[in-house]
Short mmCIF file of C-alpha atoms and ligand atoms in Angstrom, two decimals:
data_model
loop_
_atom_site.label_atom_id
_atom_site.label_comp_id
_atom_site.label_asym_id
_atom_site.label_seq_id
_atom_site.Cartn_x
_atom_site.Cartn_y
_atom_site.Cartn_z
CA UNK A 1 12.15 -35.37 -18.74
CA UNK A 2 14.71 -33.67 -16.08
CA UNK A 3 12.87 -32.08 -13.25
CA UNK A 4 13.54 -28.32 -12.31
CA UNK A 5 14.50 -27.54 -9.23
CA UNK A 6 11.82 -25.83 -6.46
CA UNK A 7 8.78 -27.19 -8.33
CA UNK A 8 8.74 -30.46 -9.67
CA UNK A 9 8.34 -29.08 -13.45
CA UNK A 10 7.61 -32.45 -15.90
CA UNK A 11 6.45 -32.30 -19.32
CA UNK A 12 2.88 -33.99 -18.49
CA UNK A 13 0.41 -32.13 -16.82
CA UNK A 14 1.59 -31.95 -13.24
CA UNK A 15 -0.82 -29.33 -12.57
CA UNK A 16 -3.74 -30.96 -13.24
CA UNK A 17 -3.68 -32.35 -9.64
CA UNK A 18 -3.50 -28.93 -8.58
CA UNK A 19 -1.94 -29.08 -5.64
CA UNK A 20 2.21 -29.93 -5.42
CA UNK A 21 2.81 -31.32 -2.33
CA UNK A 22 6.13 -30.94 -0.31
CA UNK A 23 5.95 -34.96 -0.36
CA UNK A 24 6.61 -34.99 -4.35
CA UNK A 25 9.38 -32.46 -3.62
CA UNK A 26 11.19 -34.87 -0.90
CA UNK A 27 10.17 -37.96 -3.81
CA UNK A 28 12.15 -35.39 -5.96
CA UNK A 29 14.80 -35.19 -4.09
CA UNK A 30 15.14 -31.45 -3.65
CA UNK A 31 14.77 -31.46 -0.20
CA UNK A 32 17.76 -33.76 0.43
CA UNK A 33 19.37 -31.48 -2.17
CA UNK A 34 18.99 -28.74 -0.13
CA UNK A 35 16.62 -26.59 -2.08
CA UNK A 36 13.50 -26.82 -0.02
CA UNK A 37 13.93 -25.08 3.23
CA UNK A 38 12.39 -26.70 5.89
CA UNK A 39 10.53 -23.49 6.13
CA UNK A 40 9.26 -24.37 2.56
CA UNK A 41 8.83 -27.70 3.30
CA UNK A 42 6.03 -26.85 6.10
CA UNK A 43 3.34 -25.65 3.86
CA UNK A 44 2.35 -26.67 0.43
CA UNK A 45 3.14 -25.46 -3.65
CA UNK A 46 -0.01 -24.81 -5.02
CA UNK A 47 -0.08 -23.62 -9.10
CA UNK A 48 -2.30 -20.27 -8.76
CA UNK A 49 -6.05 -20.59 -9.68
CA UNK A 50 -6.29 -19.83 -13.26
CA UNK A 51 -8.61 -16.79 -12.93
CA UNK A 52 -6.63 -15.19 -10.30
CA UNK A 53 -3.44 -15.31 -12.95
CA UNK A 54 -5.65 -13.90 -15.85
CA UNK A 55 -6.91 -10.77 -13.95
CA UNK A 56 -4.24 -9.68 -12.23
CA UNK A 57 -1.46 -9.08 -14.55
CA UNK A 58 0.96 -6.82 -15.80
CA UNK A 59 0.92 -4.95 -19.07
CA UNK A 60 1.82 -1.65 -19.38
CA UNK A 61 0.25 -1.15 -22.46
CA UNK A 62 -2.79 -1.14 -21.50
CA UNK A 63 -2.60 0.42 -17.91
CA UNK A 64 -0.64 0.54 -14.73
CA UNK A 65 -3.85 -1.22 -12.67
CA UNK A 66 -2.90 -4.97 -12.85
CA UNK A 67 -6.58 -5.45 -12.28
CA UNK A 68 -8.04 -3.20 -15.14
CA UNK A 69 -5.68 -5.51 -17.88
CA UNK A 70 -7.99 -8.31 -18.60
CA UNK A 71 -10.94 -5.44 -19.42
CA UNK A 72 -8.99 -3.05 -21.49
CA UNK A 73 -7.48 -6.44 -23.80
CA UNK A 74 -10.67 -7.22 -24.92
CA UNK A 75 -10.18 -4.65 -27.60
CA UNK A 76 -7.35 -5.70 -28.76
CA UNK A 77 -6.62 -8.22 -31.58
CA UNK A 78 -4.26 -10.83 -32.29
CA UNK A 79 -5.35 -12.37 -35.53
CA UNK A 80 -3.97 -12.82 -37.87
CA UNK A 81 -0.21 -12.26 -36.49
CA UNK A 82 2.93 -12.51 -38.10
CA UNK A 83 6.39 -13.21 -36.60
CA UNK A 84 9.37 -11.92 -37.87
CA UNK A 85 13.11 -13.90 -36.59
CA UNK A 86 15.32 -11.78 -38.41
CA UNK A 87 19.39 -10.59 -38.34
CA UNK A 88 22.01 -12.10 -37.60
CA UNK A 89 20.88 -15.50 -38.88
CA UNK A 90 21.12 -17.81 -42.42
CA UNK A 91 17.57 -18.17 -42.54
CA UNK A 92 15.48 -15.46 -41.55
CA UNK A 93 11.77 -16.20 -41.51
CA UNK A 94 8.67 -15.23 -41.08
CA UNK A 95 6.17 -17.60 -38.93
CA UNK A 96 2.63 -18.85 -39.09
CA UNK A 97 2.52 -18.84 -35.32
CA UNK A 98 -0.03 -22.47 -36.57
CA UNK A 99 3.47 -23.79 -37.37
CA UNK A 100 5.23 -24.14 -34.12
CA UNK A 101 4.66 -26.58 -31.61
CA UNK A 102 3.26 -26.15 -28.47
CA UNK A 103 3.88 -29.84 -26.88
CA UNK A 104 6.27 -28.51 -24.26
CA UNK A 105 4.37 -27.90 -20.78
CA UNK A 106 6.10 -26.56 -17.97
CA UNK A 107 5.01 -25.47 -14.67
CA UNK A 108 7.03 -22.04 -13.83
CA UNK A 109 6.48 -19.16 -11.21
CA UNK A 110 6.41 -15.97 -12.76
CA UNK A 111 7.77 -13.40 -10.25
CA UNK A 112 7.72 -9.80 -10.45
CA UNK A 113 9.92 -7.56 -9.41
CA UNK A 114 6.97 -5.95 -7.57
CA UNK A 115 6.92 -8.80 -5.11
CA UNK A 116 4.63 -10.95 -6.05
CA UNK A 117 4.42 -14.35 -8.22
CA UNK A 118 1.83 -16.39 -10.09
CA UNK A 119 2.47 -20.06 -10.56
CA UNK A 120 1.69 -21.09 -14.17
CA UNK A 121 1.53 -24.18 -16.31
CA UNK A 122 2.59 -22.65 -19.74
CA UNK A 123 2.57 -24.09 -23.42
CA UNK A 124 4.93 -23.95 -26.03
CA UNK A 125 7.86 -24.61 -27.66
CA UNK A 126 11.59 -24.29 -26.45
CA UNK A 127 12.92 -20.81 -27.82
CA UNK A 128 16.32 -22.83 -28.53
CA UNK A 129 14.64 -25.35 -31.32
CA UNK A 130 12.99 -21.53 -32.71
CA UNK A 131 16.13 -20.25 -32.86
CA UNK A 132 17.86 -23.41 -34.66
CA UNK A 133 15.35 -22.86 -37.43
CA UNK A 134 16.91 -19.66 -38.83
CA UNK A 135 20.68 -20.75 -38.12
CA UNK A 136 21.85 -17.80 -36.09
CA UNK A 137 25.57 -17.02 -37.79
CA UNK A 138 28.74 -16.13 -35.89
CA UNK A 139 27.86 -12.71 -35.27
CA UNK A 140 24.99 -13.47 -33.06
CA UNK A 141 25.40 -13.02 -29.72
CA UNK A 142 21.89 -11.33 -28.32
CA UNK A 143 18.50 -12.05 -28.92
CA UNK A 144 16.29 -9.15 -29.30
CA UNK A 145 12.28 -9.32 -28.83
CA UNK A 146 10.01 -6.60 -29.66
CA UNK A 147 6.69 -6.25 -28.57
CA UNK A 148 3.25 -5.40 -30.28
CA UNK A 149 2.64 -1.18 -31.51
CA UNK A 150 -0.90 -0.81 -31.90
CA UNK A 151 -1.30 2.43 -30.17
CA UNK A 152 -5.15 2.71 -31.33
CA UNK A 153 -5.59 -0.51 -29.35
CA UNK A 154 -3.68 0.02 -26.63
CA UNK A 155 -4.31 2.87 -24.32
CA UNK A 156 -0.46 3.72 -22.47
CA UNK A 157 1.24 3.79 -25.88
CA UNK A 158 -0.66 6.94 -26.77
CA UNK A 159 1.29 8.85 -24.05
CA UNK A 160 5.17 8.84 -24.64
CA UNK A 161 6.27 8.43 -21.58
CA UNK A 162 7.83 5.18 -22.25
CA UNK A 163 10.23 3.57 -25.51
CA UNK A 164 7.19 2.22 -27.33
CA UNK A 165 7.66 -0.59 -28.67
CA UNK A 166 8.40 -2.96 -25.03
CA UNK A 167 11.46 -4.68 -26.14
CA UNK A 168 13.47 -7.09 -24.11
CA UNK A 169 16.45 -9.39 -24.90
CA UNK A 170 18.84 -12.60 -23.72
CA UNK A 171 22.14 -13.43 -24.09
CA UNK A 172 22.23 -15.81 -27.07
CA UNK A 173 23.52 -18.96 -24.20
CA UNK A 174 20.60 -17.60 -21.86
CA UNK A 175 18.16 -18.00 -24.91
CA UNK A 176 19.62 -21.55 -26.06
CA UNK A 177 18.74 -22.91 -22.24
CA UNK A 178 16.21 -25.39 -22.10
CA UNK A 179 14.41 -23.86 -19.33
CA UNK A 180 13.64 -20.73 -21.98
CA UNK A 181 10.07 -21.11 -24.28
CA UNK A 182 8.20 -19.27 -26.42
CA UNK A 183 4.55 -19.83 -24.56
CA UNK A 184 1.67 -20.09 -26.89
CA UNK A 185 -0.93 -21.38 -24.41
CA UNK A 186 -1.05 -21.16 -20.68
CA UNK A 187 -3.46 -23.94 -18.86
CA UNK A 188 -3.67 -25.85 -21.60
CA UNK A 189 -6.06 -23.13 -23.29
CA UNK A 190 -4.73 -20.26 -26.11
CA UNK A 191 -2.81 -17.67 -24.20
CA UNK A 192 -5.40 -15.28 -22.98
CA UNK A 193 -4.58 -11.23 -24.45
CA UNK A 194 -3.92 -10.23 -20.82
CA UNK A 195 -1.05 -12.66 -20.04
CA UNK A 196 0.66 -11.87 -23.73
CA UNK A 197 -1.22 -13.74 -26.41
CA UNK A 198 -0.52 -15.04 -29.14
CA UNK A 199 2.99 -15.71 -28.18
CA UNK A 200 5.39 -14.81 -25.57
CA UNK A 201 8.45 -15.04 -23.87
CA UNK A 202 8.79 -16.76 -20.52
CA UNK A 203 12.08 -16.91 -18.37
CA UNK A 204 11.48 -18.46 -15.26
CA UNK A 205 14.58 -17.70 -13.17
CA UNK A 206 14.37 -13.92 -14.40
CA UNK A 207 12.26 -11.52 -13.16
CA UNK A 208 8.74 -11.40 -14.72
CA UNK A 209 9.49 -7.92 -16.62
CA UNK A 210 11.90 -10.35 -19.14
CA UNK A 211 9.41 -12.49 -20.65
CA UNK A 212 7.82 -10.28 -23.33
CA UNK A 213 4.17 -10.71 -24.43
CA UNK A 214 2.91 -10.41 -27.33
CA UNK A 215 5.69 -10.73 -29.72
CA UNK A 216 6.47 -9.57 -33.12
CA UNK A 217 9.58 -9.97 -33.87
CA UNK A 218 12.80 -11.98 -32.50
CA UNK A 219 16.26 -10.21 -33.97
CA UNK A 220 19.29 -11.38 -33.16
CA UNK A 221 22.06 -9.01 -32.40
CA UNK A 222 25.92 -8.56 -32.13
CA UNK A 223 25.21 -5.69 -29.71
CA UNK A 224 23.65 -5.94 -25.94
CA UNK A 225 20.23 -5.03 -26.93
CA UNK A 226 18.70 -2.31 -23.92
CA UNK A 227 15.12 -3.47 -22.20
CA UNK A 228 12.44 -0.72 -22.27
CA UNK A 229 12.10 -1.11 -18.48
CA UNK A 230 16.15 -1.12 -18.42
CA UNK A 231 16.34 2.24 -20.65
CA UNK A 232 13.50 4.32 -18.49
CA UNK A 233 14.32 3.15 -15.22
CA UNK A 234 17.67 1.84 -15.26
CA UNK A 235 18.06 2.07 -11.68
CA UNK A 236 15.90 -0.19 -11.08
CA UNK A 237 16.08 -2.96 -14.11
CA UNK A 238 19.42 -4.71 -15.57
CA UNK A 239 19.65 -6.39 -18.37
CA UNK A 240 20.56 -9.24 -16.97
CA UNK A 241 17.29 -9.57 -14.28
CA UNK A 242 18.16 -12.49 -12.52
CA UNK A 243 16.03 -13.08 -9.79
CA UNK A 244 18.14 -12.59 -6.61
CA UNK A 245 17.28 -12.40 -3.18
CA UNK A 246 20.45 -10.30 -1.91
CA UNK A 247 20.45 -7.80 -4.60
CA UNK A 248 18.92 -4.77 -3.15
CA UNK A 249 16.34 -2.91 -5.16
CA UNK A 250 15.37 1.20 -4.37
CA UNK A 251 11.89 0.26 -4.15
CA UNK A 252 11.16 -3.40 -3.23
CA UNK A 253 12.82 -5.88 -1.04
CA UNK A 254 13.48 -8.76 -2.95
CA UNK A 255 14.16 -11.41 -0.04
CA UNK A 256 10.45 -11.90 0.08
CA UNK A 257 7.66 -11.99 -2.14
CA UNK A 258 3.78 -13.33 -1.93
CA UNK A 259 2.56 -16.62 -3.79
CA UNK A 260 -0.65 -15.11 -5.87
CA UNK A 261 -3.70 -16.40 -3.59
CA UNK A 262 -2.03 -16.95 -0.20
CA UNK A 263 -1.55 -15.03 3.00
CA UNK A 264 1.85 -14.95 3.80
CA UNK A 265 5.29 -14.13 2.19
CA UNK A 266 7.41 -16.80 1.17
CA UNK A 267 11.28 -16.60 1.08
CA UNK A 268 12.68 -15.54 -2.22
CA UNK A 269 15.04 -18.38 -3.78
CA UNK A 270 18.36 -17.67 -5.61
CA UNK A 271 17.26 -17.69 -9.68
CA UNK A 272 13.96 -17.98 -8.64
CA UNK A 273 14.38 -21.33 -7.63
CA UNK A 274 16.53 -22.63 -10.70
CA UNK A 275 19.55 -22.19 -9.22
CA UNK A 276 21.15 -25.90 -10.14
CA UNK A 277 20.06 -25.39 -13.85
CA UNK A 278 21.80 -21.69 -14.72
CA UNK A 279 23.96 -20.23 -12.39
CA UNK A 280 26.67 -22.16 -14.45
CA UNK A 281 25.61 -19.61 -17.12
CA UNK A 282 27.27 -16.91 -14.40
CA UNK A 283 30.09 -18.73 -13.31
N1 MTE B 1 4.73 -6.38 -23.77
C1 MTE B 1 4.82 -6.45 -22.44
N2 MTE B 1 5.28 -7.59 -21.87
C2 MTE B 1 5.37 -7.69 -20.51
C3 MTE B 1 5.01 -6.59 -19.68
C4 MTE B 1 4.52 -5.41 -20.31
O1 MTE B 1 4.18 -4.41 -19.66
N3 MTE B 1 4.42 -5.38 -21.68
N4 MTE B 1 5.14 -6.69 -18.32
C5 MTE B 1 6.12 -7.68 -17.83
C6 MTE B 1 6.06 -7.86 -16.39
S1 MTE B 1 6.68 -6.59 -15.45
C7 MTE B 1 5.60 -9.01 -15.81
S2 MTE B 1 5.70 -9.22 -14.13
C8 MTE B 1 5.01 -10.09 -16.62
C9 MTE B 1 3.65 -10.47 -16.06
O2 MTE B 1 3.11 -11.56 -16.75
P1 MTE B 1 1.62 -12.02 -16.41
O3 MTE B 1 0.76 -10.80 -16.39
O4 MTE B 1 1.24 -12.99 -17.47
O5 MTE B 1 1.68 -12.68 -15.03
O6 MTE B 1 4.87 -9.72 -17.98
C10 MTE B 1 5.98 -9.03 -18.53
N5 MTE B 1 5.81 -8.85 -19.97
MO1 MO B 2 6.85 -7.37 -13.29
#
């Protein structure tokens, strides 16, 4: 399995050790590449504690309080759940979500635009060998993902302050990259409803708002599909949502941003870190 750069990222359990020391980054080799700061390098990579990253989350859903999530998902329910890939394929289908493999584990940091990042082993299954199962046609070039209405079970889509459902999307060579799953389980357990169960979207050199929870249905597009964050703030969230350090943002400084658990700010990396892997996809 090829290791990602900033964390070493392998397909067994590296987190079950808990703590990633700089040393397995230098055995790595990232330091020598360059991709550890010696900064970094002075203080350890630790995956956040499991309860911290399941009650403090964001879902706007259910409220604007990252704390209040994990209470006000208790209510809602995600069985049974149907997924719909659908357009511009040869085979649309719909999934038993029991179907799809969830062997791939990969250790990511999830960082929001907000400034802040949890480090989490997720579950699942490559979105590319998804994709591959519906044969997207020539037309495709966008993947569209729309989230979960249920606005009797979920509180902030009563008010219509915001393009109910979420929807996000990728670039059809964005969604074919390795790095890109569909997460089904996070810690080895069943996605919790707080961080997007039963299936989700994670993009790890992206900004945290891409990676969609709870997802419905996956349509791909000819057009540039627009982001619900992208449509009512578009000042503040591209389509595109590559994590980037020098790209100024009206309300937070992205040069910085704070490990979930620890004290002090650590440098914001170009692509979050996966810099080697996709900034070809940018060239
Ligand atoms: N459906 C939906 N998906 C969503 C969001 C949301 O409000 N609704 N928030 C996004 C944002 S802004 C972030 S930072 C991540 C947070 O994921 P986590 O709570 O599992 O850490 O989920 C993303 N996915
Ligand atoms: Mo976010």
């Amino acid at each position: 399995m090829k290791r990602f750069t900033r964390f070493p990222v392998t397909d067994e359990a590296i987190y079950k050790s808990r703590r990633l020391l700089i040393k397995q980054a230098i055995a790595c080799g990232l330091v020598a590449g360059g991709l550890v700061s010696p900064a970094r390098g002075a203080s350890e990579i630790s995956v956040t504690s499991e309860k911290r990253a399941t009650t403090y989350c964001n879902y706007y859903e259910f409220s604007s309080n990252k704390q209040m999530i994990h209470h006000l998902a208790k209510a809602f329910s995600v069985s049974p759940w149907t997924l719909t890939i659908d357009g511009e394929v040869k085979k649309p289908i719909q999934v038993e979500l029991s179907i799809l493999p969830d062997d791939v584990s990969r250790t990511y940091p999830m960082r929001c635009v907000e400034g802040w990042t949890a480090v989490i082993p997720w579950q699942g299954v490559m979105l590319r060998d998804v994709l591959s199962m519906v044969e997207p046609n020539e037309n495709a070039k966008y993947v569209k993902f729309y989230s979960v209405f249920r606005p009797d079970e979920m509180p902030m889509q009563r008010t219509g302050n915001f393009p109910w459902p979420y929807v996000e999307g990728l670039r059809l060579d964005e969604a074919m990259h390795p790095l890109t799953m569909l997460a089904t389980k996070m810690y080895d357990k069943p996605l919790t409803k707080q961080n997007g169960a039963p299936i989700r979207l994670v993009v790890p050199w992206k900004y945290g708002y891409k990676s969609i929870k709870a997802i419905t249905r996956i349509e791909l597009t000819q057009n540039q599909p627009v982001g619900s964050w992208q449509q009512a703030v578009p000042s503040e969230y591209d389509f595109l949502g590559n994590v980037n350090p020098n790209q100024p943002h009206p309300r937070w400084s992205q040069r910085r941003e704070l490990l979930l658990g620890e004290k002090r700010k650590r440098k914001t990396l170009m692509y979050n870190g996966f810099e080697s892997d996709v900034a070809a996809l940018y060239a």
